[in-house]
C-alpha positions as a printed Julia matrix, in Angstrom:
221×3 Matrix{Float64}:
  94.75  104.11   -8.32
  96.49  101.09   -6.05
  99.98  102.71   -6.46
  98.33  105.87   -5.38
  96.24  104.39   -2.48
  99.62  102.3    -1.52
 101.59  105.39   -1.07
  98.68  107.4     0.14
  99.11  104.71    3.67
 102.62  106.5     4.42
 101.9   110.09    4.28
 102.74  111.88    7.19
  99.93  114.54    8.26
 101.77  116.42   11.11
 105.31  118.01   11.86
 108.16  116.03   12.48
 110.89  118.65   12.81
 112.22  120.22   15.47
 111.75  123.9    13.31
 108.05  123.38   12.67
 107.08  123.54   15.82
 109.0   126.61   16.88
 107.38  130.14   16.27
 110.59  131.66   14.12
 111.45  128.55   12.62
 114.58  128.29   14.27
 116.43  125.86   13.05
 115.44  125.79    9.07
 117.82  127.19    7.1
 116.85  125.72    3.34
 113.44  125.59    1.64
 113.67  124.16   -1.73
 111.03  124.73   -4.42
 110.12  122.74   -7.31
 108.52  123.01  -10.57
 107.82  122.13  -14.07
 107.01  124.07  -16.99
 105.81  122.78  -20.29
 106.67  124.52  -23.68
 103.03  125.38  -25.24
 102.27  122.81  -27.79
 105.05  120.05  -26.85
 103.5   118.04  -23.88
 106.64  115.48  -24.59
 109.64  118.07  -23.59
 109.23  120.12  -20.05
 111.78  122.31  -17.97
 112.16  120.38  -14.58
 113.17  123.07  -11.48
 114.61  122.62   -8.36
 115.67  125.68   -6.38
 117.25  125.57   -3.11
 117.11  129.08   -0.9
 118.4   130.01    2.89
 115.95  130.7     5.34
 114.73  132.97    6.02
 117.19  135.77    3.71
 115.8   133.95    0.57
 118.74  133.92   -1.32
 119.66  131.66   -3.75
 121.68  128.88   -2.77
 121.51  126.22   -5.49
 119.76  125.75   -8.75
 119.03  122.76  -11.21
 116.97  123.73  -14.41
 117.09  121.25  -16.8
 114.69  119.69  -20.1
 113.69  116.71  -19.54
 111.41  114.42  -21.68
 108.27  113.12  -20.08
 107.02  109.8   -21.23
 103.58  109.37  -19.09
 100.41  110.93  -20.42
  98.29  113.65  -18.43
  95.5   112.36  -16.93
  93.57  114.14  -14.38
  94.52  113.21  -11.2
  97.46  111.62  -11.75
  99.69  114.23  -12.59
 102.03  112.87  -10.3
 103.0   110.01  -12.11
 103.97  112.27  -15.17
 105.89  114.71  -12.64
 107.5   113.39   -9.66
 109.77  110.54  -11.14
 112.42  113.85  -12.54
 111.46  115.77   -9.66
 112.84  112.69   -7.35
 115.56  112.58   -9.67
 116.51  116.16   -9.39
 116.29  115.94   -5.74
 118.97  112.61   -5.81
 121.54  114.68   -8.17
 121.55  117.47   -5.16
 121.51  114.83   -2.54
 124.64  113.52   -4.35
 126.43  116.62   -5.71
 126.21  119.56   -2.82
 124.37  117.01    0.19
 124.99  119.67    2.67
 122.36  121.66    0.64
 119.61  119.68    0.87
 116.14  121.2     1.62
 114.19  120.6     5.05
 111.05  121.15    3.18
 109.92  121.07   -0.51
 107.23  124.18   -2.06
 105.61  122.12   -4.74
 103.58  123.63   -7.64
 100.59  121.84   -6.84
  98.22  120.49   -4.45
  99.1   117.79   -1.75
  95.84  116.35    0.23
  93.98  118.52   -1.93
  93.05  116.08   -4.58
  90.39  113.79   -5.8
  92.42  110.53   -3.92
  93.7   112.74   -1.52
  97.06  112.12   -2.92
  98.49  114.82   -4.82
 101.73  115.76   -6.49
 103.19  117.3    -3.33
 102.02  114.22   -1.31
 103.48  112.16   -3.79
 107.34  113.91   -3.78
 106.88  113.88   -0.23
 106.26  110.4     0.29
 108.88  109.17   -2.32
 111.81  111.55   -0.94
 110.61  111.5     2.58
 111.22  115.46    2.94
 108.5   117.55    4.55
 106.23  118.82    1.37
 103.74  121.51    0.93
 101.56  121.77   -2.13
 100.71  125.36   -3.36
  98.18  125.87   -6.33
  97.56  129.45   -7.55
  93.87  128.0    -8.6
  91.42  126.27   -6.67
  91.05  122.43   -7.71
  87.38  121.42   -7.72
  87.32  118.31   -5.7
  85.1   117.22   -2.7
  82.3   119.71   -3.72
  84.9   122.59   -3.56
  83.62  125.41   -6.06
  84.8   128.63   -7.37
  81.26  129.75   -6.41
  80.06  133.16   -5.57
  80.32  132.01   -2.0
  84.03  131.24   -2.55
  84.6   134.31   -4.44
  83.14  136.46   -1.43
  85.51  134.8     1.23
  88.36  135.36   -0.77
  87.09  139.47   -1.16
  87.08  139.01    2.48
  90.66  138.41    3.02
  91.99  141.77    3.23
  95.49  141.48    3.9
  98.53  139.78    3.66
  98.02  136.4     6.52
  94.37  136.39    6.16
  92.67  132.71    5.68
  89.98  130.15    5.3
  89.92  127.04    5.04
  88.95  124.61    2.57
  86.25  122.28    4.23
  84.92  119.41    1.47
  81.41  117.84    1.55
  82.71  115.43    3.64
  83.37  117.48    6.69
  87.64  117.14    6.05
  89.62  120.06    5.87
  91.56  119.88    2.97
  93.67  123.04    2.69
  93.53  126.44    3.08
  92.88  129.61    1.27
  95.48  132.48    2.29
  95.91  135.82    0.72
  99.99  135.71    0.95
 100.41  139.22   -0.37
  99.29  142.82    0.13
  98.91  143.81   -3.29
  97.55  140.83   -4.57
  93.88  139.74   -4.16
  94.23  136.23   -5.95
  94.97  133.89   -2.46
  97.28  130.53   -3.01
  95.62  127.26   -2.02
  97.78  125.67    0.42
  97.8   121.98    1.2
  99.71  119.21    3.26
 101.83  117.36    1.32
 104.07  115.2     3.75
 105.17  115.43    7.26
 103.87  119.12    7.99
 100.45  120.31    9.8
  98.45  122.38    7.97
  99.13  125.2    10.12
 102.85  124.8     9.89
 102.71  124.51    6.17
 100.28  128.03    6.01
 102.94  129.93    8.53
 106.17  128.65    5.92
 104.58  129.56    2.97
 103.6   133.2     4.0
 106.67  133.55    5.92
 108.55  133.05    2.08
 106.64  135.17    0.65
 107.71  138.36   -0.85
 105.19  138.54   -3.57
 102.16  136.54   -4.35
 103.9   133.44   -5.06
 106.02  132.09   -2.39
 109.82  132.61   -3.41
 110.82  128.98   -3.51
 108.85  128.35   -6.19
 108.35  131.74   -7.74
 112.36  131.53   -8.01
């Protein structure tokens, strides 16, 4: 809890870059996505992803899949600290190997400011890379009297197409993401959160804008 409310002082809740605040995004030309993926049964051995694509033709431009062993337990709400150490290391081998791919901003699998310190995975990668982050979760985490309640369930029926949102307001008055239905044929939203240097209205824009099907191709890649 200190390491997290240590790191927690440096995050960055606003854009930085030129390309955020422009309409079209001119100027990015690389989202990267990461992810990891456990084999069912073996919490000891995951596959750690990074996957760097152009902006906005989504193509592929670099890839690192590789097993990895993870030593740190999971305990709820500190994910991160099971996570992020080979995701920072995955993001160092690209910074060293092909530099003039590096990503202007990180899609994490996983919530940023949505999260019981307010410090979530994608805050955490953002913090310890310093790259713009934004956390994506495909379910909703239950934190600051957030509910998958009827009530919930109704706003998200109410999104009825692709760009449609609401936003997450806690107990506590704070905003702390926001729902968005990211694809026509899909009725299950993402949760979208800040992770590091990015508004939440920048972060909403990039994720729909790399979205060709429910999941935003970064990470869905």
């Amino acid at each position: 809890r200190r390491e997290q409310a240590r790191l927690k002082g440096s995050v960055v809740e606003e854009d930085t870059e030129q390309w955020q605040k422009d309409p079209h995004f001119t100027g990015l030309e690389r989202v990267g996505g990461v992810d990891l993926s456990y084999i069912k049964g073996d919490e000891s051995r995951a596959c750690a992803s990074l996957v760097v694509l152009s902006f906005p033709a989504l193509e592929v431009l670099y890839q690192d899949c590789r097993m990895v062993a993870v030593s740190a337990p999971y305990v709820a709400g500190f994910l991160a600290f099971r996570e992020v150490p080979v995701l920072v290391e995955a993001v160092q081998r690209l910074q060293q190997e092909e530099p003039q791919l590096q990503p202007q901003v990180l899609l994490v699998d996983g919530n940023g400011l949505l999260h019981p310190r307010g410090f979530g995975t994608a805050c955490h990668l953002g913090v310890l890379t310093d790259l713009p982050c934004i956390g994506v979760a495909k379910n909703l985490l239950h934190v600051d009297g957030l509910v998958r309640d009827e009530l919930h369930r109704e706003q998200v029926r109410a999104l009825q197409r692709s760009g449609d949102t609401f936003p997450l307001t806690g107990t506590s008055g704070k905003v702390l993401g926001m729902v968005l239905r990211s694809y026509n044929n899909s009725s299950k939203p993402l949760y979208v959160s800040v992770g590091h240097r990015v508004s939440l209205g920048t972060a909403v824009r990039l994720v729909r804008a790399c979205c060709r099907f429910r999941v935003p191709e970064p990470i869905r890649q």
